[in-house]
CSV table of C-alpha atoms in Angstrom, one decimal:
chain,number,residue,atom,x,y,z
A,19,MET,CA,36.5,198.8,142.0
A,20,ASP,CA,36.8,200.6,138.7
A,21,SER,CA,34.2,203.4,138.4
A,22,ALA,CA,34.8,203.9,134.8
A,23,PRO,CA,32.0,202.8,132.5
A,24,ARG,CA,32.5,199.7,130.4
A,25,ARG,CA,32.9,200.3,126.7
A,26,PRO,CA,31.0,198.0,124.3
A,27,PRO,CA,33.2,195.7,122.1
A,28,GLN,CA,34.9,197.5,119.3
A,29,ARG,CA,33.3,197.1,115.9
A,30,GLU,CA,35.7,196.5,113.0
A,31,THR,CA,35.2,198.9,110.2
A,32,THR,CA,36.9,197.9,107.0
A,33,THR,CA,36.5,198.9,103.4
A,34,SER,CA,37.4,195.5,102.0
A,35,PRO,CA,34.9,193.6,99.8
A,36,SER,CA,34.4,191.1,102.6
A,37,ALA,CA,33.1,193.8,104.9
A,38,SER,CA,29.8,193.9,103.0
A,39,THR,CA,29.3,190.2,103.8
A,40,GLN,CA,30.0,190.6,107.5
A,41,ARG,CA,27.2,191.1,109.8
A,42,PRO,CA,27.2,194.4,111.5
A,43,GLY,CA,28.6,194.4,115.1
A,44,HIS,CA,30.6,191.2,114.6
A,45,LEU,CA,34.4,191.0,114.9
A,46,SER,CA,36.6,189.5,112.2
A,47,THR,CA,38.5,186.4,112.9
A,48,ASP,CA,41.8,188.4,113.4
A,49,ALA,CA,40.1,190.6,116.0
A,50,LYS,CA,38.7,187.6,117.8
A,51,LEU,CA,42.2,186.0,118.0
A,52,HIS,CA,43.7,189.3,119.3
A,53,ARG,CA,41.0,189.5,121.9
A,54,LEU,CA,41.5,185.9,122.9
A,55,SER,CA,45.3,186.3,123.3
A,56,THR,CA,44.9,189.5,125.3
A,57,ASN,CA,42.4,187.8,127.6
A,58,GLN,CA,44.7,184.9,128.1
A,59,ARG,CA,47.6,187.2,129.1
A,60,LEU,CA,45.4,189.1,131.5
A,61,ARG,CA,43.5,186.3,133.2
A,62,LEU,CA,45.7,183.2,133.4
A,63,PRO,CA,48.0,183.1,136.4
A,64,GLN,CA,51.5,181.8,136.2
A,65,LEU,CA,52.2,178.3,137.4
A,66,THR,CA,53.9,179.5,140.6
A,67,GLN,CA,50.9,181.8,141.4
A,68,THR,CA,48.6,178.8,140.9
A,69,LYS,CA,50.6,176.7,143.4
A,70,GLN,CA,50.5,179.6,145.9
A,71,ILE,CA,46.7,179.9,145.4
A,72,MET,CA,46.1,176.2,145.8
A,73,SER,CA,48.3,175.9,148.9
A,74,GLY,CA,46.3,178.5,150.7
A,75,ALA,CA,42.9,177.2,149.4
A,76,ASN,CA,42.4,174.8,152.3
A,77,ASP,CA,43.1,177.3,155.1
A,78,ASN,CA,39.5,178.0,155.8
A,79,LYS,CA,38.0,174.5,155.2
A,80,ASP,CA,36.7,172.2,157.9
A,81,PRO,CA,39.5,169.6,158.5
A,82,VAL,CA,36.9,167.0,159.4
A,83,ARG,CA,35.2,167.4,156.0
A,84,VAL,CA,38.5,167.4,154.2
A,85,ALA,CA,39.4,164.2,155.9
A,86,ALA,CA,36.1,162.7,155.0
A,87,GLY,CA,36.6,163.5,151.4
A,88,LEU,CA,40.1,162.0,151.4
A,89,LYS,CA,38.8,158.9,153.1
A,90,GLY,CA,36.2,158.7,150.4
A,91,VAL,CA,38.9,158.8,147.8
A,92,LEU,CA,40.6,155.9,149.5
A,93,ALA,CA,37.4,153.8,149.5
A,94,ARG,CA,36.5,154.2,145.9
A,95,ASP,CA,37.6,151.6,143.3
A,96,ASP,CA,37.5,154.0,140.3
A,97,VAL,CA,40.3,156.2,141.7
A,98,SER,CA,43.8,155.9,140.5
A,99,ASP,CA,46.6,154.5,142.7
A,100,GLY,CA,48.4,157.8,142.5
A,101,ALA,CA,45.4,159.7,143.7
A,102,LYS,CA,44.9,157.2,146.6
A,103,ALA,CA,48.6,157.6,147.5
A,104,ARG,CA,48.3,161.4,147.6
A,105,ALA,CA,45.1,161.2,149.7
A,106,GLU,CA,46.7,158.9,152.1
A,107,GLU,CA,49.8,161.1,152.4
A,108,ARG,CA,47.5,164.1,153.0
A,109,LEU,CA,45.6,162.2,155.7
A,110,ASN,CA,48.8,161.3,157.4
A,111,GLU,CA,49.9,165.0,157.3
A,112,MET,CA,46.6,165.9,158.9
A,113,GLY,CA,47.1,163.4,161.7
A,114,TYR,CA,44.8,160.7,160.5
A,115,ASN,CA,46.3,157.3,159.8
A,116,GLY,CA,45.3,153.9,158.3
A,117,GLU,CA,44.6,152.5,161.8
A,118,ASP,CA,41.4,154.4,161.9
A,119,ARG,CA,40.1,152.7,158.8
A,120,ALA,CA,41.4,149.3,160.1
A,121,ALA,CA,39.5,149.7,163.4
A,122,GLU,CA,36.3,150.5,161.6
A,123,SER,CA,36.5,147.5,159.3
A,124,ALA,CA,37.5,145.2,162.2
A,125,ARG,CA,34.0,145.5,163.8
A,126,ASP,CA,31.7,142.5,163.5
A,127,PRO,CA,28.6,143.5,161.4
A,128,GLU,CA,26.6,140.7,163.0
A,129,GLU,CA,27.4,142.0,166.5
A,130,ASP,CA,26.4,145.5,165.4
A,131,ALA,CA,23.1,144.2,164.0
A,132,SER,CA,22.4,142.3,167.2
A,133,THR,CA,23.0,145.4,169.4
A,134,LYS,CA,20.9,147.5,167.1
A,135,HIS,CA,18.0,145.0,167.4
A,136,ASP,CA,18.3,144.8,171.2
A,137,ASN,CA,18.1,148.6,171.4
A,138,GLN,CA,15.0,148.7,169.2
A,139,VAL,CA,13.3,146.1,171.3
A,140,LYS,CA,14.0,148.1,174.5
A,141,GLY,CA,12.6,151.2,172.7
A,142,GLY,CA,9.5,149.3,171.9
A,143,TYR,CA,8.9,148.3,175.5
A,144,LYS,CA,9.5,151.8,176.7
A,145,ALA,CA,7.0,153.1,174.2
A,146,THR,CA,4.5,150.6,175.5
A,147,LEU,CA,4.9,151.9,179.0
A,148,LYS,CA,4.2,155.5,177.9
A,149,ASN,CA,1.3,154.8,175.6
A,150,PRO,CA,-2.1,155.6,177.2
A,151,ASN,CA,-3.9,153.2,174.8
A,152,VAL,CA,-2.1,150.1,176.1
A,153,SER,CA,-3.6,147.8,178.7
A,154,ASP,CA,-2.2,147.4,182.2
A,155,GLU,CA,-1.4,143.8,181.5
A,156,ALA,CA,0.7,144.8,178.4
A,157,LYS,CA,2.5,147.5,180.5
A,158,GLN,CA,3.3,144.9,183.2
A,159,ASN,CA,4.7,142.6,180.6
A,160,ALA,CA,6.8,145.4,179.2
A,161,ARG,CA,8.2,146.1,182.7
A,162,GLU,CA,9.1,142.5,183.1
A,163,GLN,CA,10.8,142.3,179.7
A,164,LEU,CA,12.8,145.5,180.4
A,165,GLY,CA,13.9,144.0,183.8
A,166,ASP,CA,15.2,140.9,182.0
A,167,ILE,CA,17.1,142.8,179.4
């Protein structure tokens, strides 16, 4: 780090008639343009540097999260075809393929809902067995129902 103190912005001192109308401490338009062009030269990387920076940007990212984001791009309707093609290409490079998505969409939603319902029913009967406020008759019924399931 630079230990030199920062200097305040330069004030333009002119003796022109317009200098009396300028507010003190403000730069003229020419000075602002000079400062802008200097900042652009100092701060903006070249295109090749940008590509190098971007290629190394994903080295420390979680690949599962990256894949999830790319899959999200593929699922959205408001994304261009080009972006979808790049996302799919990147997923293929990472080892994911379209078969993963096909397998997920091939599941039957009604079967999933039925399984979920059955699991919730079992959970309810198990809770009945552990609840001290439930009668012995209800607990016996819960045991029978769990045996049938």
